[in-house]
Amino acid sequence: MPRTILMLATFGLEIVEVGGTLAKHVAAGDSVHAAVTLARPESRVGIEDAARVLGVQSVRFLDFAAGEVSLDLPSKITLVRMFRELRPDILITQDPEHSYQDLDPDRRVAMLLYLEAAAIAGRTWRQEECGGHPPHLIPSVYFMTPLHPNCVVEIGSTFALKQQAMNVLESQMRFTAQMLRARLDGNALQHIVPSGEVSGDDLELGRALHLEMNKADALSHGLLSHSGATLAEAFRHMNPFRLEALL
């Protein structure tokens, strides 16, 4: 039976970071959607284009204010309304444990907000204010890029598509290049990307850097691990898996 997947991102890049998994669900006939709480205006076209490459059926920009994410009533209503309207079988979002150490603004509070709203969405809370939709308890929550994963998804068949989606995030590619140029010396960059690609073009350097980082991450959770995968994206399922028998 087809399922509904919601990828809840804070800044937008996260959609592509789990793009291999999302693309596999699309190929399997599932309904895949994304929402972004904070997205700069100049980033939105790229985020929509990247999602389209992956086959994501809709992207919602929730228009939260950077540096002002909070557990207030309007924010909860916005998310609860979306959860009840889309009724996802699977929610994917950032790992709370990972968010504690992430120095991007708002991530720590955002994770509290996401999980609080997911809990409230399953209860009879402010039903009319949240669009009149009946309560919906999300059956399965997966945290992306976890510090302590408990499952991986093989993305060998969709890795190229993921990289294609990454390449259209032009503002993110330029940001990464500028940030790492400032942080790393030239010799380090030469070891990360092929020597001919370390140039003054921030867009091309960002694309080359993300390709190498994506491959390293996928290999570390795949071929270089004991997972049995080759190229993989790692997740942490929020609750223990229930099995009828051992796999």
CSV table of N, CA and C in Angstrom, one decimal, residues 37-142:
chain,number,residue,atom,x,y,z
A,37,THR,N,10.9,25.2,7.3
A,37,THR,CA,10.5,26.2,8.2
A,37,THR,C,11.2,27.5,7.9
A,38,LEU,N,12.5,27.5,7.6
A,38,LEU,CA,13.3,28.7,7.4
A,38,LEU,C,13.9,28.5,6.0
A,39,ALA,N,13.6,29.4,5.1
A,39,ALA,CA,14.3,29.4,3.8
A,39,ALA,C,14.4,30.8,3.3
A,40,ARG,N,15.6,31.2,3.0
A,40,ARG,CA,15.8,32.6,2.4
A,40,ARG,C,15.2,32.7,1.1
A,41,PRO,N,14.6,33.8,0.7
A,41,PRO,CA,13.9,34.0,-0.6
A,41,PRO,C,14.8,33.5,-1.7
A,42,GLU,N,16.1,33.9,-1.7
A,42,GLU,CA,17.0,33.5,-2.8
A,42,GLU,C,17.2,32.0,-2.9
A,43,SER,N,16.9,31.3,-1.9
A,43,SER,CA,17.2,29.8,-1.9
A,43,SER,C,15.9,29.0,-2.4
A,44,ARG,N,14.8,29.6,-2.4
A,44,ARG,CA,13.6,28.9,-2.6
A,44,ARG,C,13.4,28.2,-4.0
A,45,VAL,N,13.8,28.9,-5.0
A,45,VAL,CA,13.7,28.3,-6.4
A,45,VAL,C,14.6,27.1,-6.4
A,46,GLY,N,15.8,27.2,-5.9
A,46,GLY,CA,16.8,26.0,-5.9
A,46,GLY,C,16.2,24.9,-5.1
A,47,ILE,N,15.6,25.1,-4.0
A,47,ILE,CA,15.0,24.1,-3.1
A,47,ILE,C,13.9,23.4,-3.9
A,48,GLU,N,13.0,24.2,-4.6
A,48,GLU,CA,12.0,23.6,-5.3
A,48,GLU,C,12.5,22.8,-6.5
A,49,ASP,N,13.5,23.3,-7.2
A,49,ASP,CA,14.1,22.6,-8.3
A,49,ASP,C,14.7,21.3,-7.9
A,50,ALA,N,15.4,21.3,-6.7
A,50,ALA,CA,16.1,20.1,-6.2
A,50,ALA,C,15.0,19.0,-5.8
A,51,ALA,N,14.0,19.5,-5.2
A,51,ALA,CA,12.9,18.6,-4.8
A,51,ALA,C,12.3,17.9,-6.0
A,52,ARG,N,12.1,18.8,-7.1
A,52,ARG,CA,11.5,18.3,-8.3
A,52,ARG,C,12.4,17.2,-9.0
A,53,VAL,N,13.7,17.4,-8.9
A,53,VAL,CA,14.6,16.3,-9.4
A,53,VAL,C,14.4,15.0,-8.7
A,54,LEU,N,14.2,15.1,-7.4
A,54,LEU,CA,14.0,13.8,-6.6
A,54,LEU,C,12.6,13.2,-6.8
A,55,GLY,N,11.7,14.0,-7.4
A,55,GLY,CA,10.3,13.5,-7.5
A,55,GLY,C,9.4,13.9,-6.4
A,56,VAL,N,9.9,14.7,-5.5
A,56,VAL,CA,9.0,15.2,-4.3
A,56,VAL,C,7.8,15.9,-4.9
A,57,GLN,N,6.7,15.6,-4.4
A,57,GLN,CA,5.4,16.1,-5.0
A,57,GLN,C,5.0,17.5,-4.6
A,58,SER,N,5.5,17.9,-3.4
A,58,SER,CA,5.1,19.3,-3.0
A,58,SER,C,6.2,19.8,-2.0
A,59,VAL,N,6.4,21.1,-2.0
A,59,VAL,CA,7.3,21.7,-1.1
A,59,VAL,C,6.6,22.9,-0.5
A,60,ARG,N,6.5,22.9,0.8
A,60,ARG,CA,5.8,24.1,1.5
A,60,ARG,C,6.9,24.9,2.2
A,61,PHE,N,6.8,26.2,2.1
A,61,PHE,CA,7.6,27.1,2.8
A,61,PHE,C,6.8,27.7,4.0
A,62,LEU,N,7.1,27.4,5.2
A,62,LEU,CA,6.3,27.8,6.3
A,62,LEU,C,6.5,29.2,6.8
A,63,ASP,N,7.6,29.9,6.3
A,63,ASP,CA,7.8,31.3,6.6
A,63,ASP,C,8.0,31.6,8.0
A,64,PHE,N,8.7,30.8,8.7
A,64,PHE,CA,9.1,31.2,10.1
A,64,PHE,C,10.2,32.2,10.0
A,65,ALA,N,10.5,33.0,11.1
A,65,ALA,CA,11.5,34.0,11.1
A,65,ALA,C,12.8,33.5,11.6
A,66,ALA,N,13.9,33.7,10.9
A,66,ALA,CA,15.2,33.3,11.4
A,66,ALA,C,15.5,33.9,12.7
A,67,GLY,N,16.0,33.1,13.6
A,67,GLY,CA,16.4,33.6,14.9
A,67,GLY,C,15.3,33.7,15.9
A,68,GLU,N,14.0,33.4,15.5
A,68,GLU,CA,12.9,33.7,16.3
A,68,GLU,C,12.0,32.4,16.4
A,69,VAL,N,12.5,31.2,16.0
A,69,VAL,CA,11.7,30.0,16.2
A,69,VAL,C,11.4,29.8,17.7
A,70,SER,N,10.2,29.5,18.0
A,70,SER,CA,9.9,29.3,19.4
A,70,SER,C,8.7,28.3,19.5
A,71,LEU,N,8.5,27.9,20.8
A,71,LEU,CA,7.4,26.9,21.0
A,71,LEU,C,6.1,27.7,21.3
A,72,ASP,N,5.8,28.7,20.5
A,72,ASP,CA,4.6,29.5,20.7
A,72,ASP,C,3.4,28.9,20.1
A,73,LEU,N,2.2,29.4,20.4
A,73,LEU,CA,1.0,28.8,19.9
A,73,LEU,C,0.8,28.9,18.4
A,74,PRO,N,1.1,30.1,17.7
A,74,PRO,CA,1.0,30.1,16.3
A,74,PRO,C,1.9,29.1,15.6
A,75,SER,N,3.1,28.9,16.0
A,75,SER,CA,4.0,27.9,15.4
A,75,SER,C,3.4,26.5,15.5
A,76,LYS,N,2.9,26.2,16.7
A,76,LYS,CA,2.3,24.8,16.9
A,76,LYS,C,1.1,24.6,16.0
A,77,ILE,N,0.3,25.6,15.8
A,77,ILE,CA,-0.9,25.5,15.0
A,77,ILE,C,-0.5,25.3,13.5
A,78,THR,N,0.6,26.0,13.1
A,78,THR,CA,1.0,25.9,11.7
A,78,THR,C,1.4,24.4,11.4
A,79,LEU,N,2.2,23.8,12.3
A,79,LEU,CA,2.7,22.5,12.1
A,79,LEU,C,1.6,21.4,12.3
A,80,VAL,N,0.8,21.6,13.3
A,80,VAL,CA,-0.3,20.6,13.6
A,80,VAL,C,-1.2,20.6,12.4
A,81,ARG,N,-1.6,21.8,11.9
A,81,ARG,CA,-2.4,21.8,10.7
A,81,ARG,C,-1.8,21.0,9.5
A,82,MET,N,-0.5,21.2,9.3
A,82,MET,CA,0.1,20.5,8.2
A,82,MET,C,0.1,19.0,8.4
A,83,PHE,N,0.5,18.6,9.6
A,83,PHE,CA,0.5,17.2,9.9
A,83,PHE,C,-0.9,16.5,9.7
A,84,ARG,N,-1.9,17.2,10.2
A,84,ARG,CA,-3.2,16.6,10.1
A,84,ARG,C,-3.8,16.6,8.7
A,85,GLU,N,-3.3,17.6,7.9
A,85,GLU,CA,-3.8,17.7,6.5
A,85,GLU,C,-3.1,16.7,5.6
A,86,LEU,N,-1.8,16.5,5.8
A,86,LEU,CA,-1.0,15.6,4.9
A,86,LEU,C,-1.1,14.1,5.5
A,87,ARG,N,-1.3,14.0,6.8
A,87,ARG,CA,-1.4,12.7,7.4
A,87,ARG,C,-0.3,11.7,7.0
A,88,PRO,N,1.0,12.1,7.3
A,88,PRO,CA,2.1,11.3,6.9
A,88,PRO,C,2.2,10.0,7.7
A,89,ASP,N,2.6,8.9,7.0
A,89,ASP,CA,2.9,7.7,7.6
A,89,ASP,C,4.3,7.7,8.2
A,90,ILE,N,5.1,8.5,7.6
A,90,ILE,CA,6.5,8.6,8.0
A,90,ILE,C,6.9,10.1,8.0
A,91,LEU,N,7.5,10.5,9.1
A,91,LEU,CA,8.1,11.9,9.2
A,91,LEU,C,9.6,11.7,9.3
A,92,ILE,N,10.3,12.5,8.5
A,92,ILE,CA,11.8,12.5,8.5
A,92,ILE,C,12.2,13.9,8.9
A,93,THR,N,13.0,14.0,9.9
A,93,THR,CA,13.5,15.3,10.3
A,93,THR,C,14.9,15.2,11.0
A,94,GLN,N,15.5,16.3,11.4
A,94,GLN,CA,16.8,16.2,11.9
A,94,GLN,C,16.8,15.5,13.3
A,95,ASP,N,17.9,14.8,13.6
A,95,ASP,CA,18.1,14.2,14.9
A,95,ASP,C,18.2,15.2,16.0
A,96,PRO,N,17.4,15.1,17.0
A,96,PRO,CA,17.5,16.1,18.1
A,96,PRO,C,18.9,16.1,18.8
A,97,GLU,N,19.5,14.9,18.9
A,97,GLU,CA,20.8,14.9,19.5
A,97,GLU,C,21.8,15.6,18.7
A,98,HIS,N,21.7,15.4,17.4
A,98,HIS,CA,22.6,16.1,16.5
A,98,HIS,C,22.4,17.6,16.5
A,99,SER,N,21.2,18.0,16.7
A,99,SER,CA,20.8,19.5,16.7
A,99,SER,C,21.4,20.2,17.8
A,100,TYR,N,21.7,19.5,19.0
A,100,TYR,CA,22.3,20.2,20.1
A,100,TYR,C,23.6,20.8,19.8
A,101,GLN,N,24.4,20.1,18.9
A,101,GLN,CA,25.7,20.5,18.6
A,101,GLN,C,25.8,21.3,17.3
A,102,ASP,N,24.7,21.5,16.7
A,102,ASP,CA,24.7,22.3,15.4
A,102,ASP,C,24.6,23.8,15.7
A,103,LEU,N,25.6,24.5,15.2
A,103,LEU,CA,25.6,25.9,15.5
A,103,LEU,C,24.8,26.8,14.5
A,104,ASP,N,24.1,26.1,13.6
A,104,ASP,CA,23.1,26.9,12.8
A,104,ASP,C,22.0,27.4,13.8
A,105,PRO,N,21.5,28.6,13.6
A,105,PRO,CA,20.5,29.1,14.5
A,105,PRO,C,19.2,28.4,14.4
A,106,ASP,N,18.5,28.3,15.5
A,106,ASP,CA,17.1,27.8,15.5
A,106,ASP,C,17.0,26.3,15.5
A,107,ARG,N,18.0,25.5,15.2
A,107,ARG,CA,17.8,24.1,15.0
A,107,ARG,C,17.4,23.4,16.4
A,108,ARG,N,18.0,23.8,17.5
A,108,ARG,CA,17.7,23.2,18.7
A,108,ARG,C,16.2,23.4,19.1
A,109,VAL,N,15.8,24.7,19.0
A,109,VAL,CA,14.4,25.0,19.4
A,109,VAL,C,13.4,24.4,18.3
A,110,ALA,N,13.8,24.4,17.1
A,110,ALA,CA,13.0,23.8,16.0
A,110,ALA,C,12.7,22.3,16.3
A,111,MET,N,13.7,21.6,16.8
A,111,MET,CA,13.4,20.1,17.0
A,111,MET,C,12.4,20.0,18.2
A,112,LEU,N,12.5,20.8,19.2
A,112,LEU,CA,11.5,20.7,20.2
A,112,LEU,C,10.1,21.0,19.7
A,113,LEU,N,10.0,22.0,18.8
A,113,LEU,CA,8.8,22.4,18.2
A,113,LEU,C,8.2,21.3,17.3
A,114,TYR,N,9.1,20.7,16.5
A,114,TYR,CA,8.6,19.7,15.6
A,114,TYR,C,8.0,18.5,16.4
A,115,LEU,N,8.7,18.0,17.4
A,115,LEU,CA,8.2,16.9,18.1
A,115,LEU,C,7.0,17.2,19.0
A,116,GLU,N,7.0,18.4,19.5
A,116,GLU,CA,5.8,18.8,20.3
A,116,GLU,C,4.6,18.9,19.4
A,117,ALA,N,4.7,19.4,18.2
A,117,ALA,CA,3.6,19.5,17.3
A,117,ALA,C,3.2,18.1,16.8
A,118,ALA,N,4.1,17.2,16.6
A,118,ALA,CA,3.8,15.9,16.2
A,118,ALA,C,3.0,15.2,17.2
A,119,ALA,N,3.3,15.4,18.5
A,119,ALA,CA,2.6,14.8,19.6
A,119,ALA,C,1.2,15.4,19.7
A,120,ILE,N,1.0,16.7,19.6
A,120,ILE,CA,-0.3,17.4,19.7
A,120,ILE,C,-1.2,17.0,18.5
A,121,ALA,N,-0.6,16.8,17.3
A,121,ALA,CA,-1.4,16.5,16.1
A,121,ALA,C,-2.2,15.2,16.3
A,122,GLY,N,-1.8,14.3,17.2
A,122,GLY,CA,-2.5,13.1,17.4
A,122,GLY,C,-3.6,13.2,18.5
A,123,ARG,N,-3.8,14.4,19.0
A,123,ARG,CA,-4.8,14.6,20.1
A,123,ARG,C,-5.9,15.5,19.6
A,124,THR,N,-7.0,15.6,20.3
A,124,THR,CA,-8.1,16.5,19.9
A,124,THR,C,-7.7,17.8,20.5
A,125,TRP,N,-6.9,18.6,19.8
A,125,TRP,CA,-6.4,19.9,20.3
A,125,TRP,C,-6.7,20.9,19.2
A,126,ARG,N,-7.5,22.0,19.5
A,126,ARG,CA,-7.7,23.1,18.7
A,126,ARG,C,-8.0,22.7,17.2
A,127,GLN,N,-9.0,21.8,17.1
A,127,GLN,CA,-9.3,21.2,15.8
A,127,GLN,C,-9.7,22.2,14.8
A,128,GLU,N,-10.6,23.2,15.1
A,128,GLU,CA,-11.0,24.1,14.1
A,128,GLU,C,-9.9,25.1,13.8
A,129,GLU,N,-9.1,25.5,14.7
A,129,GLU,CA,-8.0,26.4,14.4
A,129,GLU,C,-6.9,25.8,13.5
A,130,CYS,N,-6.9,24.5,13.6
A,130,CYS,CA,-5.9,23.7,12.8
A,130,CYS,C,-6.5,23.2,11.5
A,131,GLY,N,-7.5,23.8,11.0
A,131,GLY,CA,-8.1,23.5,9.7
A,131,GLY,C,-9.2,22.5,9.7
A,132,GLY,N,-9.7,22.1,10.9
A,132,GLY,CA,-10.8,21.2,10.9
A,132,GLY,C,-10.5,19.8,10.7
A,133,HIS,N,-9.2,19.5,10.4
A,133,HIS,CA,-8.8,18.1,10.1
A,133,HIS,C,-8.9,17.2,11.4
A,134,PRO,N,-9.2,16.0,11.3
A,134,PRO,CA,-9.2,15.1,12.5
A,134,PRO,C,-7.8,14.9,13.0
A,135,PRO,N,-7.6,14.5,14.2
A,135,PRO,CA,-6.2,14.2,14.8
A,135,PRO,C,-5.5,13.1,13.9
A,136,HIS,N,-4.2,13.2,13.9
A,136,HIS,CA,-3.4,12.2,13.2
A,136,HIS,C,-2.1,12.0,14.0
A,137,LEU,N,-1.9,10.8,14.5
A,137,LEU,CA,-0.7,10.4,15.2
A,137,LEU,C,0.2,9.8,14.2
A,138,ILE,N,1.4,10.4,13.9
A,138,ILE,CA,2.3,9.9,12.9
A,138,ILE,C,2.9,8.6,13.4
A,139,PRO,N,2.7,7.5,12.6
A,139,PRO,CA,3.1,6.2,13.1
A,139,PRO,C,4.6,6.0,13.2
A,140,SER,N,5.4,6.7,12.4
A,140,SER,CA,6.8,6.4,12.3
A,140,SER,C,7.6,7.7,12.1
A,141,VAL,N,8.6,7.9,13.0
A,141,VAL,CA,9.5,9.1,12.9
A,141,VAL,C,10.9,8.6,12.7
A,142,TYR,N,11.6,9.2,11.7
A,142,TYR,CA,13.0,8.9,11.5
A,142,TYR,C,13.8,10.1,11.6
